[in-house]
XYZ file of C-alpha atoms in Angstrom:
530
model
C -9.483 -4.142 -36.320
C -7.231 -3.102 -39.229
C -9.393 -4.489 -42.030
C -7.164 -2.498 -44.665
C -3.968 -4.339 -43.553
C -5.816 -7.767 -45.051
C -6.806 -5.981 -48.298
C -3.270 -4.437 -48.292
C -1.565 -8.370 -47.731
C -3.905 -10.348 -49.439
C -5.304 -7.568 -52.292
C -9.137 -7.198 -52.453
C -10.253 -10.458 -53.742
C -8.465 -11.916 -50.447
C -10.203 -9.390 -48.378
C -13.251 -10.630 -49.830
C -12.276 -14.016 -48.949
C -11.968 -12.979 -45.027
C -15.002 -11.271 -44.710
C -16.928 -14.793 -46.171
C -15.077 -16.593 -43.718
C -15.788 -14.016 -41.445
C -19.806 -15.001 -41.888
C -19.748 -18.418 -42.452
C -18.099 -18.789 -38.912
C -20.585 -16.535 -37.881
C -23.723 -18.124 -39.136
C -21.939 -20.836 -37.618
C -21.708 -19.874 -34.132
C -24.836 -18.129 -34.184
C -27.187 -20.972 -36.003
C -30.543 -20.385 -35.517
C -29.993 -16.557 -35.118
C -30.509 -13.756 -37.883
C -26.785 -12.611 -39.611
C -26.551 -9.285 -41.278
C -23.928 -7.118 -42.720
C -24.206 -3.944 -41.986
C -21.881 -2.482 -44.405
C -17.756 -2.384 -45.031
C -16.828 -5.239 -42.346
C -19.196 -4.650 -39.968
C -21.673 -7.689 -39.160
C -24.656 -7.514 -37.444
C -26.493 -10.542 -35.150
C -29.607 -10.684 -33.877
C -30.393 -12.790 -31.299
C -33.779 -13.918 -29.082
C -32.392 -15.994 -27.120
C -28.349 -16.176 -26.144
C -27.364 -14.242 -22.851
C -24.352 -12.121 -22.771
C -22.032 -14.633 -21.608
C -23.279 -17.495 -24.229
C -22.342 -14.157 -26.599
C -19.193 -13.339 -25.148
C -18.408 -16.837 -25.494
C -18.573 -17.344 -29.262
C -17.107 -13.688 -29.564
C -13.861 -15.232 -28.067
C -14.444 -18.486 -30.208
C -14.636 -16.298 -33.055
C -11.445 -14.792 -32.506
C -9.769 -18.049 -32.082
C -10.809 -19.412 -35.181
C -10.182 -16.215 -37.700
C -6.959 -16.023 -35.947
C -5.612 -18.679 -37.786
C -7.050 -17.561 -41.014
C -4.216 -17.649 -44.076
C -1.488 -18.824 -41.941
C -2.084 -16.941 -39.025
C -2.827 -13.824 -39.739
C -3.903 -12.168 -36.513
C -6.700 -9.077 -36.547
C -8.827 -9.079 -33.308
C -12.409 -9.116 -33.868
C -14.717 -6.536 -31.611
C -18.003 -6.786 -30.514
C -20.667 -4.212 -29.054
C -23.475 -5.960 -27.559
C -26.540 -4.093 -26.881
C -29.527 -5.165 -25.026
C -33.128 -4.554 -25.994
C -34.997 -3.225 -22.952
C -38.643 -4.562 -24.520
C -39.805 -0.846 -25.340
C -40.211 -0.489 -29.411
C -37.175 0.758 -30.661
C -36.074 0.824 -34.280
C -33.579 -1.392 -35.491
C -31.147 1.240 -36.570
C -30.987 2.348 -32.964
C -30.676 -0.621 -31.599
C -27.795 -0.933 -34.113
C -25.970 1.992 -33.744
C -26.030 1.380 -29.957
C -24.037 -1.998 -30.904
C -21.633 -0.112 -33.046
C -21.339 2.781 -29.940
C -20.441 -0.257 -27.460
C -17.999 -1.581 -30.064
C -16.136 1.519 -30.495
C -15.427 1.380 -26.866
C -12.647 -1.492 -27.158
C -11.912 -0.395 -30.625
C -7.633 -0.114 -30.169
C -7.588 -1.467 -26.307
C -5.768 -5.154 -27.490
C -6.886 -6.669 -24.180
C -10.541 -6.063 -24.436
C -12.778 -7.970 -26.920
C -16.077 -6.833 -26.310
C -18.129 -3.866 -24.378
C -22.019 -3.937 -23.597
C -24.280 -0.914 -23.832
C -25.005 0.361 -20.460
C -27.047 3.898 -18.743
C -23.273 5.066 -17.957
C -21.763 4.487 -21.457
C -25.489 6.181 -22.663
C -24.192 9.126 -20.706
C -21.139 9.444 -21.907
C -22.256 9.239 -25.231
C -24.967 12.180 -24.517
C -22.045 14.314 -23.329
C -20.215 13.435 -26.148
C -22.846 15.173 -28.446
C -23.752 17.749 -26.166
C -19.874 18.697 -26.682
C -20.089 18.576 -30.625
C -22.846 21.153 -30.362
C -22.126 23.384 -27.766
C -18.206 23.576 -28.068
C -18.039 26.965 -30.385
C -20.461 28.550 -27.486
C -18.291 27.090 -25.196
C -15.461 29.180 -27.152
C -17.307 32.211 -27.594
C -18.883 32.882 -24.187
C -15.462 31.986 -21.995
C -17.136 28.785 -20.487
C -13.242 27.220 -20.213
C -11.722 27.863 -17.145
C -7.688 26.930 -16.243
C -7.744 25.163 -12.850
C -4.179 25.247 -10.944
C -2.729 22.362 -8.939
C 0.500 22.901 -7.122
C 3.580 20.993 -7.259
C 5.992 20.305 -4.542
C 9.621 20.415 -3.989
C 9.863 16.636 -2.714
C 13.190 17.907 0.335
C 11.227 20.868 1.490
C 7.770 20.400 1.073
C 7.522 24.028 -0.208
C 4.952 25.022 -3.572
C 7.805 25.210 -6.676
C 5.244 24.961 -9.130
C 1.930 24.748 -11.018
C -0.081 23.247 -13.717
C -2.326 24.599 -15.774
C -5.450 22.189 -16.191
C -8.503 23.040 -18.606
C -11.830 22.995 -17.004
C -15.552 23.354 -19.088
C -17.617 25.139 -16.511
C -20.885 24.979 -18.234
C -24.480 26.539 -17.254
C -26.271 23.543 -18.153
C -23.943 20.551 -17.118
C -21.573 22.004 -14.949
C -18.525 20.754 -14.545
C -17.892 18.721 -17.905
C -15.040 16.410 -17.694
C -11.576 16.712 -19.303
C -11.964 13.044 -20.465
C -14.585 13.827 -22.219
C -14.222 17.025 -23.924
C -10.732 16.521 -24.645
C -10.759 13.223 -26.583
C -14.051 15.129 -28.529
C -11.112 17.828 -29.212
C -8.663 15.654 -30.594
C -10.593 13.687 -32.528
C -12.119 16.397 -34.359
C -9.009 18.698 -34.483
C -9.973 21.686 -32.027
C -7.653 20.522 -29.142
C -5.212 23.154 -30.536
C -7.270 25.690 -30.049
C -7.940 25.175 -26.122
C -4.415 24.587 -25.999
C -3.775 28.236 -27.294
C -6.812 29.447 -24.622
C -5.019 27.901 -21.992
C -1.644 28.984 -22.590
C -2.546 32.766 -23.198
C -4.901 32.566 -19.652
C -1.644 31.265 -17.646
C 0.603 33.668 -18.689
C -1.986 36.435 -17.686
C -2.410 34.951 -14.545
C 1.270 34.542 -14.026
C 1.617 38.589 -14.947
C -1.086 38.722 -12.726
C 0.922 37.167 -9.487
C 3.927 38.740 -10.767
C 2.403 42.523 -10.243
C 0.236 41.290 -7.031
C 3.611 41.088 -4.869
C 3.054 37.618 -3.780
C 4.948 34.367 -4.409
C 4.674 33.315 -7.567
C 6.254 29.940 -9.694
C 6.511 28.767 -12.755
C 3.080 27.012 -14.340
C 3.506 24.240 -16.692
C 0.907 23.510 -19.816
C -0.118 20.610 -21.615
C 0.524 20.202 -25.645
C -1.237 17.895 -27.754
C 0.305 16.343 -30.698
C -1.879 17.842 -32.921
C -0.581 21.393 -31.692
C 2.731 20.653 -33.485
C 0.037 19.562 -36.449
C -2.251 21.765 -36.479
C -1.132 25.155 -35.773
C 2.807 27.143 -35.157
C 2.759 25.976 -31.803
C 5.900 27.885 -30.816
C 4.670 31.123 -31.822
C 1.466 30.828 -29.794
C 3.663 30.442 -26.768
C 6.396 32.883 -27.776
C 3.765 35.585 -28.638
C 1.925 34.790 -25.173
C 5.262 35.155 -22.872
C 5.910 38.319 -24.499
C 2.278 39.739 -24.902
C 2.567 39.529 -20.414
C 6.415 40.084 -20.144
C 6.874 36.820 -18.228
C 10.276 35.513 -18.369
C 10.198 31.798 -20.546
C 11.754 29.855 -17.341
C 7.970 30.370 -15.718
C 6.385 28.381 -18.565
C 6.943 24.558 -18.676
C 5.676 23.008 -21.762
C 4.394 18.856 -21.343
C 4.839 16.767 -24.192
C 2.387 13.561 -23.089
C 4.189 10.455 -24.439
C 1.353 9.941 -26.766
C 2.397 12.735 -29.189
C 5.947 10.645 -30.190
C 3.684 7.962 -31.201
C 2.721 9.945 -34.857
C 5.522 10.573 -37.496
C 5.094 14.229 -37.157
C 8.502 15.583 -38.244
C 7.667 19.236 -36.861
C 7.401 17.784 -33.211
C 11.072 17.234 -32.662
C 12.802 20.268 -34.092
C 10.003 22.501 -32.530
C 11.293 20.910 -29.223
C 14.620 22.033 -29.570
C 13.587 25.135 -30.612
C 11.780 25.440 -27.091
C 14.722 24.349 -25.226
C 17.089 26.378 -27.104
C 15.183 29.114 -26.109
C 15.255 28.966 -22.581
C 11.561 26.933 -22.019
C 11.917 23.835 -20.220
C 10.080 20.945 -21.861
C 8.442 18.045 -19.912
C 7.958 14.374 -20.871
C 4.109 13.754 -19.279
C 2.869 10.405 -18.860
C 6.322 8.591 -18.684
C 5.762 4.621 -18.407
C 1.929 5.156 -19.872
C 2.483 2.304 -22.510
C 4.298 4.153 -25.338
C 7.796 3.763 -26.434
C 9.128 5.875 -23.184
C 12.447 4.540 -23.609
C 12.967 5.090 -27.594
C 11.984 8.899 -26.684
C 14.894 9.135 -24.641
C 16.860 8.238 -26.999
C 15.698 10.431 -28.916
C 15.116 13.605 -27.650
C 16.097 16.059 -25.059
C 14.034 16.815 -21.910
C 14.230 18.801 -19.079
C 12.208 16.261 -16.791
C 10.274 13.293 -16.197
C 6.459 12.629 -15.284
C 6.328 9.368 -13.958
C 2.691 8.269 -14.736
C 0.344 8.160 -11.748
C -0.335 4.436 -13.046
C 2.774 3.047 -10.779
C 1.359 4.572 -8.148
C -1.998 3.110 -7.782
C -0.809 -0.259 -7.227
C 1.836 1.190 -4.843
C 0.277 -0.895 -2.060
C -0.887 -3.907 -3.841
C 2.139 -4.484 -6.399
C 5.420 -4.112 -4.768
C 7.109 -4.277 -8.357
C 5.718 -0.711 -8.647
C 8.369 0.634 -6.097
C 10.834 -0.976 -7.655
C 10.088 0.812 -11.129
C 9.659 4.230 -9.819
C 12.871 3.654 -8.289
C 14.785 2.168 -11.764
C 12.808 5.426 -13.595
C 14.270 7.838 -11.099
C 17.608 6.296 -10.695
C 18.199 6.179 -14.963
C 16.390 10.094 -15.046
C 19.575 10.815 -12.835
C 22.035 9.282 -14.771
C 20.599 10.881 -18.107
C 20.799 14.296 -15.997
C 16.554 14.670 -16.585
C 14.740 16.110 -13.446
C 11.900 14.038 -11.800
C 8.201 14.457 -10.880
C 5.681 11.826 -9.729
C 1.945 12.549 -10.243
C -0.866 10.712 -8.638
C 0.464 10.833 -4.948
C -2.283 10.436 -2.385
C -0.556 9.403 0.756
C 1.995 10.374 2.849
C 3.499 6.900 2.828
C 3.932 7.581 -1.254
C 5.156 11.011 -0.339
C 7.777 9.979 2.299
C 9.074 6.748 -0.238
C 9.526 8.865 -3.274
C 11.356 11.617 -0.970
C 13.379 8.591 0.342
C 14.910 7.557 -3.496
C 15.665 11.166 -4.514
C 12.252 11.921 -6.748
C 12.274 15.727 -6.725
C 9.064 17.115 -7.160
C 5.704 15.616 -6.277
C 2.468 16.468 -7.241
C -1.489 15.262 -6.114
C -3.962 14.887 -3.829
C -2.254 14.557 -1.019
C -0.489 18.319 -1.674
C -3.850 19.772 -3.526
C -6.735 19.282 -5.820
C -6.880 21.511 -9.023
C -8.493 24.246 -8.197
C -9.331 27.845 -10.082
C -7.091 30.650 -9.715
C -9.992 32.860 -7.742
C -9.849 30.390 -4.964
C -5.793 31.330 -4.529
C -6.515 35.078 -4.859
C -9.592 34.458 -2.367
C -7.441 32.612 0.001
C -3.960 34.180 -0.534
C -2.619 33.930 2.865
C -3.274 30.153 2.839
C -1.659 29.675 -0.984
C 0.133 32.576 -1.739
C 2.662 33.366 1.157
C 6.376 33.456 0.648
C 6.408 30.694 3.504
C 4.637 28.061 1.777
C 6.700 28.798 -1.414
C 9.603 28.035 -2.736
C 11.873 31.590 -3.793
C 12.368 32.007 -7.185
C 15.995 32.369 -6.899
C 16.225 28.617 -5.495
C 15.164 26.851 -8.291
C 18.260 26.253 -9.541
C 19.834 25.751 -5.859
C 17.917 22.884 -5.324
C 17.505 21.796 -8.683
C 21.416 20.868 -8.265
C 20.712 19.242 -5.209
C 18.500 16.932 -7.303
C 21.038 15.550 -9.488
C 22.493 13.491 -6.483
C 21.372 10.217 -6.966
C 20.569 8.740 -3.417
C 20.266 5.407 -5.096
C 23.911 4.783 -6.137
C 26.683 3.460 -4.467
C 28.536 6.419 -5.249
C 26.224 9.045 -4.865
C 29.325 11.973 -4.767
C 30.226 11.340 -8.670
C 27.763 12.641 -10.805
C 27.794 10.720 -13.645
C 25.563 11.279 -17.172
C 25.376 9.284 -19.913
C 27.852 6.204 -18.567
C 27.189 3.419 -16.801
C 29.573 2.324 -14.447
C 30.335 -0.098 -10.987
C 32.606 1.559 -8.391
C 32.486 -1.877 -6.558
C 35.173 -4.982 -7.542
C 32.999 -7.008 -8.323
C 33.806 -10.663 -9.823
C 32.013 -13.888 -11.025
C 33.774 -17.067 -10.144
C 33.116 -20.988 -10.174
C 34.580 -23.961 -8.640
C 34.708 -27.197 -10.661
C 35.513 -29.853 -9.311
C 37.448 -28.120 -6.854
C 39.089 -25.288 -8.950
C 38.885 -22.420 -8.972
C 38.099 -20.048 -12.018
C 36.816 -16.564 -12.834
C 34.269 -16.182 -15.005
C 33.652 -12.273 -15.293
C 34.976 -9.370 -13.415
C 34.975 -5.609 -13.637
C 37.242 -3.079 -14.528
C 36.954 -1.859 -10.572
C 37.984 -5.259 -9.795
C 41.084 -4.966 -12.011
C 41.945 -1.939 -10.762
C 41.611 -3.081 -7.586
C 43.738 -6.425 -7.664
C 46.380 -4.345 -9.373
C 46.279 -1.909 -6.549
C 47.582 -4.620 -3.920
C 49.801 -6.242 -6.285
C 48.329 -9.014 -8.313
C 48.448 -8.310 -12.113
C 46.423 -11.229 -13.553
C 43.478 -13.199 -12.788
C 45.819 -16.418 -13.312
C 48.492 -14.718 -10.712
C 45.285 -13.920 -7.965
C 44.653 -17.389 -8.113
C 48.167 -18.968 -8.025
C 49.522 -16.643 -5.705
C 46.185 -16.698 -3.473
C 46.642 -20.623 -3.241
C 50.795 -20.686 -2.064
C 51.151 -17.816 -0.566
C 48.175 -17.133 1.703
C 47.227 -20.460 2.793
C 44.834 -19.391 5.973
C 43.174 -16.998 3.807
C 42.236 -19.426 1.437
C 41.078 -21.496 4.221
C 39.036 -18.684 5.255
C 37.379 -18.279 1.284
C 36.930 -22.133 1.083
C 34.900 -22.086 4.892
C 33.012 -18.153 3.602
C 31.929 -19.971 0.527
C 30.661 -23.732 2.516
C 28.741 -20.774 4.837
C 27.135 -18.897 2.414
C 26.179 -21.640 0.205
C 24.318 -23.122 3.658
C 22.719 -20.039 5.023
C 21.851 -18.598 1.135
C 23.283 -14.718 2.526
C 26.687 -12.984 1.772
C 29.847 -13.666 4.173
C 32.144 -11.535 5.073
C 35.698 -12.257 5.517
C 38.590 -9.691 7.186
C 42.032 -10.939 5.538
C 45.596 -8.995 5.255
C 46.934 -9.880 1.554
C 50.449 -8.005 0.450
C 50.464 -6.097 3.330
C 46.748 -4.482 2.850
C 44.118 -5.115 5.047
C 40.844 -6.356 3.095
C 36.964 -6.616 3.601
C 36.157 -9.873 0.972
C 32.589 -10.579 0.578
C 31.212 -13.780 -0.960
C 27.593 -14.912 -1.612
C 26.728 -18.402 -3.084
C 24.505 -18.197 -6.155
C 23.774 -21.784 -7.704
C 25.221 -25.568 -7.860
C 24.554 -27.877 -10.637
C 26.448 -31.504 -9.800
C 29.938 -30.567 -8.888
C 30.092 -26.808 -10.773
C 29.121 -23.800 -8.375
C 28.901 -20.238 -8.684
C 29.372 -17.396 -6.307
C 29.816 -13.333 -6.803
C 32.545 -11.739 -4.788
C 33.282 -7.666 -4.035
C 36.222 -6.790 -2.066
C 37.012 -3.291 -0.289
C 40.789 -2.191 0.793
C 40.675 -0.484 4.359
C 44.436 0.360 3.832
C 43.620 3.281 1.491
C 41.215 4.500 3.808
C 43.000 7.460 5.526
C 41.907 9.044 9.175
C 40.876 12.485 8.731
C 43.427 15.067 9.712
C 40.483 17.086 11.803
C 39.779 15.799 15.550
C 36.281 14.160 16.857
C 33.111 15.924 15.291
């Protein structure tokens, strides 16, 4: 992997100098078997007699040992292993069937070897059937956009599409995305589909727009290379107004992937979109890329939270808990939400529960072409099962409450902040210290009187003896039954809610976190019984 980053460190005499490590520890590993190089730094074995695992073995060995080549320099070593089925077969094939295997793990760090097998054979006949067929493809309007809806998470109601590229071919039917689209990128044509799609959902948008059914907006996917490869904001622009379809019915998704290349275009061609009234979509959020730098970096509209989180939603209960820290930080950056991938209604009723506003998947509806939704328009298409244009924004509002903090009627954006007193204290050998507390907790002591930490704990000690004795017997409880006490005390006249919870004890130091709540200030409403 990387081979120019040795020649690069170590100049080419050094690279030299890997690559006859390289097959000594080969010839090594493989004594007895025939060693080849098959050109640049690609090495060839043949072997009669080792089994897969006795190869995957000494592939791992292998890595071990160049791993610690000139001082630990680390660049992974992959191998394609293919197996000879006994038919004759020329050695270049047998070869290049290797090198097919090997490109499989080429870039996945984890993965150190792939075998050749009937279904990677397949995928590697669709591959080229793709390289030769794609301009037909083009030219005779085999690319179809498939729609699947998305749905407002508090109403269940249709808010929204995406537009999904389909090859419906005469020969092979339904090629997949997967494979066509990696074929696409690789050999720069993806912006062109892009450009197919884009121009066939704002038709079909005009198209529901004239029908006099419910329409919504449809969001499409960019590539990186359409920011590369072509004027990517003047397809679009030229497509909204070639239909007359106002710009808030096209979303435009960004997948994380494209903030991975240093294309300079990419982030001033996002404002651009946003500053002209487009809404622009982070896809794929939490995929592996740098989500969190791209936040920082640039604007968006709203989140995709990566179907990846939820297929372990059963098995992996940390994958709540991150859809829930995505969706709570989206709020507090003022960025909508949308989870893809959702396949139950146990998925569906959980991401309702933490405030994620839209949902889309299989549990709501498979992609589907837009004659099924004109064939079946009183299932898809009535005002009942959508969501009115003219509450978009209505409930879009709605969604920037975030049910998961404690003080879900302040919006705030961009600041982080506790609305509980909240303090970290210790006893030591029997005295009592603060370690940490919050502004709110300042605010607070100041509130009923005490202006320092060192006057809360002198005055706390004489004055309000049977409180203290109430602390001192909260804190013994807690530490025993390992949950938070409460404790109702009246201190300068106000009535308090102190609660405690033990956290650790090393010899005679222990620590405990403590929030406290004034009922004094709460007032009784002026109205009578509801």
């Amino acid at each position: 992997m990387n081979f120019k980053t040795i020649n690069q460190r170590f100049s080419y005499p050094g690279g030299n100098t890997y690559l006859c490590k390289f097959r000594d520890e080969l010839k090594r590993l493989f004594e007895g078997e025939t060693v080849l190089r098959a050109g640049a730094d690609h090495l060839v074995v043949i072997s009669l007699n080792l089994t897969v695992e006795d190869i995957v073995n000494r592939v791992k060995e292998l890595n071990l040992v160049m791993g610690h080549f000139e001082g630990g320099l680390r660049n992974q070593i992959k191998a394609g292993i293919y197996i000879a089925d006994g038919t004759p077969q020329k050695p270049i094939v047998m070869m290049d069937r290797a090198s097919l295997a090997c490109r499989e793990v080429h870039g996945i760090f984890n993965r150190e070897y792939a075998v050749f097998d009937e279904e990677l054979n397949k995928k590697h006949e669709q591959q080229q059937y793709v390289l030769e067929h794609f301009e037909e493809a083009f030219e005779k309007g085999y690319f179809k956009v498939f729609y699947q809806p998305v749905v407002r998470a508090l109403t269940g109601k249709v808010c929204g599409y995406e537009a999904l590229a389909r090859w419906i071919d005469p020969v092979r039917g339904i090629i997949p995305p997967f494979i066509f689209i990696e074929i696409f990128e690789k050999f720069h044509l993806i912006h062109r589909l892009d450009a197919l799609i884009i121009e066939q959902a704002c038709k079909d948008i005009r198209d529901d727009m004239d029908s006099g059914y419910a329409y919504e907006p449809v969001s499409v996917n960019l590539s990186r290379l359409d920011f590369e490869l072509s004027d990517i904001k003047k397809i679009v622009d030229d497509a909204v107004a070639k239909y007359n379809i106002p710009k808030k019915y096209l979303n435009l998704e960004v997948t994380e992937s494209a903030f991975s290349s240093q294309n300079t275009n990419l982030a001033e061609t996002i404002k651009a979109f946003r500053a002209d009234g487009y809404e622009v979509w982070l896809d794929d959020f939490g995929s592996g890329f740098s989500s969190f730098g791209n936040l920082q970096s640039y604007d968006f509209d709203l989140l995709k939270i990566d179907m990846s989180f939820l297929r372990t939603f059963d098995t992996n209960p940390k994958s709540k808990l991150i859809i829930a820290s995505i969706v709570d930080m989206a709020k507090k950056l003022g960025i909508h939400t949308l989870a893809e991938g959702v396949e139950t209604k146990e998925q569906y009723e959980y991401l309702k529960m933490i405030g994620c506003e839209i949902i889309q998947g299989y549990y709501f509806g498979k992609p589907m072409p837009v004659e099924e939704y004109q064939n079946n328009r009183e299932k898809y298409c009535r005002y009942e099962v959508s969501e009115p244009s003219e509450l978009k924004e209505y409930y879009d509002t709605i969604g920037t409450v975030n049910l998961l903090d404690n003080r879900p009627l302040i919006i705030n954006r961009n600041t982080i902040v506790n609305f509980m007193p909240t303090a970290l204290f210790e006893l030591i050998d029997g005295k009592f210290q603060f370690i940490y507390t919050n502004k709110a907790f300042s605010d607070f002591m100041a509130s009923i009187g005490a202006r320092t930490h060192e006057q809360i704990i002198n005055e706390f000690i004489d004055k309000f003896p049977e409180e203290r004795a109430m602390l001192r017997q909260a804190m013994l409880d807690t530490e025993e039954q390992k949950i938070p006490i409460d404790c109702a005390m009246t201190i300068y006249s106000c009535k308090l809610i102190v609660a405690v919870k033990f956290l650790n004890r090393t010899g005679s130091r222990t620590s405990f976190v403590l929030t406290c709540r004034n009922l004094s200030k709460i007032k009784k409403p002026k109205y009578g019984h509801l």
